[in-house]
């Protein structure tokens, strides 16, 4: 897990998948999350997100809401086979602050 920081502008956490492997979830500033996205679901299909598509999303959604003084939050996930121990925060806690 990586905690939210103002410099990173996002946080991420990892959840074991029932059949093995892990799913990494991320949330944060839409433009930051979008800059890391490579694919998206649209109308039930997986689509590649290239620079043009990213700009379209930025213009049609992020900027539109920003111009109305509203913030957007980006959400994304990635499935991985195994965890890199160097990517895991040394202190992992539950939401109440207790050790996980």
mmCIF file with all atom_site columns, C-alpha atoms in Angstrom:
data_model
loop_
_atom_site.group_PDB
_atom_site.id
_atom_site.type_symbol
_atom_site.label_atom_id
_atom_site.label_alt_id
_atom_site.label_comp_id
_atom_site.label_asym_id
_atom_site.label_entity_id
_atom_site.label_seq_id
_atom_site.pdbx_PDB_ins_code
_atom_site.Cartn_x
_atom_site.Cartn_y
_atom_site.Cartn_z
_atom_site.occupancy
_atom_site.B_iso_or_equiv
_atom_site.pdbx_formal_charge
_atom_site.auth_seq_id
_atom_site.auth_comp_id
_atom_site.auth_asym_id
_atom_site.auth_atom_id
_atom_site.pdbx_PDB_model_num
ATOM 1   C CA . UNK A 1 1   ? 0.000   0.000   0.000   1.00 0.00 ? 1   UNK A CA 1
ATOM 2   C CA . UNK A 1 2   ? 1.083   3.546   -0.697  1.00 0.00 ? 2   UNK A CA 1
ATOM 3   C CA . UNK A 1 3   ? -0.539  6.259   1.373   1.00 0.00 ? 3   UNK A CA 1
ATOM 4   C CA . UNK A 1 4   ? -1.857  9.481   -0.108  1.00 0.00 ? 4   UNK A CA 1
ATOM 5   C CA . UNK A 1 5   ? 0.620   12.342  -0.152  1.00 0.00 ? 5   UNK A CA 1
ATOM 6   C CA . UNK A 1 6   ? 0.141   15.802  -1.572  1.00 0.00 ? 6   UNK A CA 1
ATOM 7   C CA . UNK A 1 7   ? 3.205   15.319  -3.775  1.00 0.00 ? 7   UNK A CA 1
ATOM 8   C CA . UNK A 1 8   ? 2.035   11.932  -5.121  1.00 0.00 ? 8   UNK A CA 1
ATOM 9   C CA . UNK A 1 9   ? -1.626  13.069  -5.323  1.00 0.00 ? 9   UNK A CA 1
ATOM 10  C CA . UNK A 1 10  ? -2.867  9.490   -5.156  1.00 0.00 ? 10  UNK A CA 1
ATOM 11  C CA . UNK A 1 11  ? -2.927  6.430   -2.948  1.00 0.00 ? 11  UNK A CA 1
ATOM 12  C CA . UNK A 1 12  ? -2.992  2.735   -3.722  1.00 0.00 ? 12  UNK A CA 1
ATOM 13  C CA . UNK A 1 13  ? -3.703  -0.500  -1.930  1.00 0.00 ? 13  UNK A CA 1
ATOM 14  C CA . UNK A 1 14  ? -3.496  -4.181  -2.804  1.00 0.00 ? 14  UNK A CA 1
ATOM 15  C CA . UNK A 1 15  ? -6.081  -6.897  -2.226  1.00 0.00 ? 15  UNK A CA 1
ATOM 16  C CA . UNK A 1 16  ? -5.509  -10.653 -2.684  1.00 0.00 ? 16  UNK A CA 1
ATOM 17  C CA . UNK A 1 17  ? -7.694  -12.182 -5.412  1.00 0.00 ? 17  UNK A CA 1
ATOM 18  C CA . UNK A 1 18  ? -9.578  -15.415 -4.573  1.00 0.00 ? 18  UNK A CA 1
ATOM 19  C CA . UNK A 1 19  ? -7.985  -17.384 -7.433  1.00 0.00 ? 19  UNK A CA 1
ATOM 20  C CA . UNK A 1 20  ? -4.466  -16.112 -6.710  1.00 0.00 ? 20  UNK A CA 1
ATOM 21  C CA . UNK A 1 21  ? -2.610  -12.963 -7.530  1.00 0.00 ? 21  UNK A CA 1
ATOM 22  C CA . UNK A 1 22  ? -3.513  -9.473  -6.413  1.00 0.00 ? 22  UNK A CA 1
ATOM 23  C CA . UNK A 1 23  ? -5.515  -6.466  -7.527  1.00 0.00 ? 23  UNK A CA 1
ATOM 24  C CA . UNK A 1 24  ? -3.923  -3.051  -6.980  1.00 0.00 ? 24  UNK A CA 1
ATOM 25  C CA . UNK A 1 25  ? -6.448  -0.242  -6.606  1.00 0.00 ? 25  UNK A CA 1
ATOM 26  C CA . UNK A 1 26  ? -5.545  3.429   -6.941  1.00 0.00 ? 26  UNK A CA 1
ATOM 27  C CA . UNK A 1 27  ? -7.470  6.627   -6.355  1.00 0.00 ? 27  UNK A CA 1
ATOM 28  C CA . UNK A 1 28  ? -6.443  10.230  -6.496  1.00 0.00 ? 28  UNK A CA 1
ATOM 29  C CA . UNK A 1 29  ? -6.284  13.336  -8.619  1.00 0.00 ? 29  UNK A CA 1
ATOM 30  C CA . UNK A 1 30  ? -7.919  12.447  -11.925 1.00 0.00 ? 30  UNK A CA 1
ATOM 31  C CA . UNK A 1 31  ? -5.138  13.858  -14.092 1.00 0.00 ? 31  UNK A CA 1
ATOM 32  C CA . UNK A 1 32  ? -2.524  11.859  -12.131 1.00 0.00 ? 32  UNK A CA 1
ATOM 33  C CA . UNK A 1 33  ? -4.444  8.568   -12.281 1.00 0.00 ? 33  UNK A CA 1
ATOM 34  C CA . UNK A 1 34  ? -5.325  9.130   -15.953 1.00 0.00 ? 34  UNK A CA 1
ATOM 35  C CA . UNK A 1 35  ? -1.647  9.708   -16.794 1.00 0.00 ? 35  UNK A CA 1
ATOM 36  C CA . UNK A 1 36  ? -0.929  6.131   -15.608 1.00 0.00 ? 36  UNK A CA 1
ATOM 37  C CA . UNK A 1 37  ? -3.897  4.419   -17.262 1.00 0.00 ? 37  UNK A CA 1
ATOM 38  C CA . UNK A 1 38  ? -3.271  2.292   -20.353 1.00 0.00 ? 38  UNK A CA 1
ATOM 39  C CA . UNK A 1 39  ? -6.726  0.732   -20.851 1.00 0.00 ? 39  UNK A CA 1
ATOM 40  C CA . UNK A 1 40  ? -10.340 1.409   -19.894 1.00 0.00 ? 40  UNK A CA 1
ATOM 41  C CA . UNK A 1 41  ? -13.758 -0.221  -20.090 1.00 0.00 ? 41  UNK A CA 1
ATOM 42  C CA . UNK A 1 42  ? -16.234 1.445   -22.404 1.00 0.00 ? 42  UNK A CA 1
ATOM 43  C CA . UNK A 1 43  ? -19.567 -0.067  -23.439 1.00 0.00 ? 43  UNK A CA 1
ATOM 44  C CA . UNK A 1 44  ? -18.448 -3.437  -22.061 1.00 0.00 ? 44  UNK A CA 1
ATOM 45  C CA . UNK A 1 45  ? -15.217 -3.511  -24.068 1.00 0.00 ? 45  UNK A CA 1
ATOM 46  C CA . UNK A 1 46  ? -11.581 -2.983  -23.123 1.00 0.00 ? 46  UNK A CA 1
ATOM 47  C CA . UNK A 1 47  ? -10.155 -0.021  -25.010 1.00 0.00 ? 47  UNK A CA 1
ATOM 48  C CA . UNK A 1 48  ? -6.607  1.334   -25.214 1.00 0.00 ? 48  UNK A CA 1
ATOM 49  C CA . UNK A 1 49  ? -6.113  4.800   -23.760 1.00 0.00 ? 49  UNK A CA 1
ATOM 50  C CA . UNK A 1 50  ? -3.697  6.717   -25.968 1.00 0.00 ? 50  UNK A CA 1
ATOM 51  C CA . UNK A 1 51  ? -2.702  10.385  -25.708 1.00 0.00 ? 51  UNK A CA 1
ATOM 52  C CA . UNK A 1 52  ? -5.655  11.487  -27.823 1.00 0.00 ? 52  UNK A CA 1
ATOM 53  C CA . UNK A 1 53  ? -8.176  9.557   -25.679 1.00 0.00 ? 53  UNK A CA 1
ATOM 54  C CA . UNK A 1 54  ? -6.556  10.873  -22.517 1.00 0.00 ? 54  UNK A CA 1
ATOM 55  C CA . UNK A 1 55  ? -6.911  14.433  -23.783 1.00 0.00 ? 55  UNK A CA 1
ATOM 56  C CA . UNK A 1 56  ? -10.546 13.803  -24.726 1.00 0.00 ? 56  UNK A CA 1
ATOM 57  C CA . UNK A 1 57  ? -11.292 12.573  -21.189 1.00 0.00 ? 57  UNK A CA 1
ATOM 58  C CA . UNK A 1 58  ? -9.440  15.541  -19.714 1.00 0.00 ? 58  UNK A CA 1
ATOM 59  C CA . UNK A 1 59  ? -11.364 18.052  -21.837 1.00 0.00 ? 59  UNK A CA 1
ATOM 60  C CA . UNK A 1 60  ? -14.793 16.423  -21.586 1.00 0.00 ? 60  UNK A CA 1
ATOM 61  C CA . UNK A 1 61  ? -14.742 15.513  -17.898 1.00 0.00 ? 61  UNK A CA 1
ATOM 62  C CA . UNK A 1 62  ? -11.881 16.791  -15.735 1.00 0.00 ? 62  UNK A CA 1
ATOM 63  C CA . UNK A 1 63  ? -11.675 20.322  -17.154 1.00 0.00 ? 63  UNK A CA 1
ATOM 64  C CA . UNK A 1 64  ? -15.462 20.609  -17.464 1.00 0.00 ? 64  UNK A CA 1
ATOM 65  C CA . UNK A 1 65  ? -15.930 19.960  -13.745 1.00 0.00 ? 65  UNK A CA 1
ATOM 66  C CA . UNK A 1 66  ? -12.889 22.033  -12.769 1.00 0.00 ? 66  UNK A CA 1
ATOM 67  C CA . UNK A 1 67  ? -14.418 25.008  -14.585 1.00 0.00 ? 67  UNK A CA 1
ATOM 68  C CA . UNK A 1 68  ? -17.442 24.630  -12.299 1.00 0.00 ? 68  UNK A CA 1
ATOM 69  C CA . UNK A 1 69  ? -15.144 24.618  -9.210  1.00 0.00 ? 69  UNK A CA 1
ATOM 70  C CA . UNK A 1 70  ? -15.659 20.864  -8.758  1.00 0.00 ? 70  UNK A CA 1
ATOM 71  C CA . UNK A 1 71  ? -13.029 18.208  -8.260  1.00 0.00 ? 71  UNK A CA 1
ATOM 72  C CA . UNK A 1 72  ? -12.959 14.784  -9.809  1.00 0.00 ? 72  UNK A CA 1
ATOM 73  C CA . UNK A 1 73  ? -11.356 11.661  -8.375  1.00 0.00 ? 73  UNK A CA 1
ATOM 74  C CA . UNK A 1 74  ? -9.790  9.059   -10.603 1.00 0.00 ? 74  UNK A CA 1
ATOM 75  C CA . UNK A 1 75  ? -10.141 5.350   -9.804  1.00 0.00 ? 75  UNK A CA 1
ATOM 76  C CA . UNK A 1 76  ? -8.168  2.557   -11.426 1.00 0.00 ? 76  UNK A CA 1
ATOM 77  C CA . UNK A 1 77  ? -6.993  -0.990  -10.849 1.00 0.00 ? 77  UNK A CA 1
ATOM 78  C CA . UNK A 1 78  ? -4.393  -3.395  -12.145 1.00 0.00 ? 78  UNK A CA 1
ATOM 79  C CA . UNK A 1 79  ? -4.164  -7.162  -11.679 1.00 0.00 ? 79  UNK A CA 1
ATOM 80  C CA . UNK A 1 80  ? -0.720  -8.517  -10.807 1.00 0.00 ? 80  UNK A CA 1
ATOM 81  C CA . UNK A 1 81  ? 0.632   -12.014 -10.132 1.00 0.00 ? 81  UNK A CA 1
ATOM 82  C CA . UNK A 1 82  ? 2.885   -11.221 -7.172  1.00 0.00 ? 82  UNK A CA 1
ATOM 83  C CA . UNK A 1 83  ? 3.813   -8.361  -4.885  1.00 0.00 ? 83  UNK A CA 1
ATOM 84  C CA . UNK A 1 84  ? 7.136   -6.558  -5.000  1.00 0.00 ? 84  UNK A CA 1
ATOM 85  C CA . UNK A 1 85  ? 8.183   -6.263  -1.329  1.00 0.00 ? 85  UNK A CA 1
ATOM 86  C CA . UNK A 1 86  ? 9.906   -2.939  -2.087  1.00 0.00 ? 86  UNK A CA 1
ATOM 87  C CA . UNK A 1 87  ? 6.535   -1.484  -3.130  1.00 0.00 ? 87  UNK A CA 1
ATOM 88  C CA . UNK A 1 88  ? 4.765   -2.348  0.137   1.00 0.00 ? 88  UNK A CA 1
ATOM 89  C CA . UNK A 1 89  ? 4.581   0.339   2.818   1.00 0.00 ? 89  UNK A CA 1
ATOM 90  C CA . UNK A 1 90  ? 6.366   -0.889  5.973   1.00 0.00 ? 90  UNK A CA 1
ATOM 91  C CA . UNK A 1 91  ? 3.422   0.140   8.170   1.00 0.00 ? 91  UNK A CA 1
ATOM 92  C CA . UNK A 1 92  ? 0.134   -1.254  6.954   1.00 0.00 ? 92  UNK A CA 1
ATOM 93  C CA . UNK A 1 93  ? -2.861  -0.303  9.064   1.00 0.00 ? 93  UNK A CA 1
ATOM 94  C CA . UNK A 1 94  ? -6.601  -0.727  9.127   1.00 0.00 ? 94  UNK A CA 1
ATOM 95  C CA . UNK A 1 95  ? -8.769  2.365   8.840   1.00 0.00 ? 95  UNK A CA 1
ATOM 96  C CA . UNK A 1 96  ? -8.990  2.566   12.642  1.00 0.00 ? 96  UNK A CA 1
ATOM 97  C CA . UNK A 1 97  ? -5.189  2.718   12.908  1.00 0.00 ? 97  UNK A CA 1
ATOM 98  C CA . UNK A 1 98  ? -4.716  -0.831  14.222  1.00 0.00 ? 98  UNK A CA 1
ATOM 99  C CA . UNK A 1 99  ? -2.154  -3.138  12.586  1.00 0.00 ? 99  UNK A CA 1
ATOM 100 C CA . UNK A 1 100 ? -3.576  -5.053  9.630   1.00 0.00 ? 100 UNK A CA 1
#
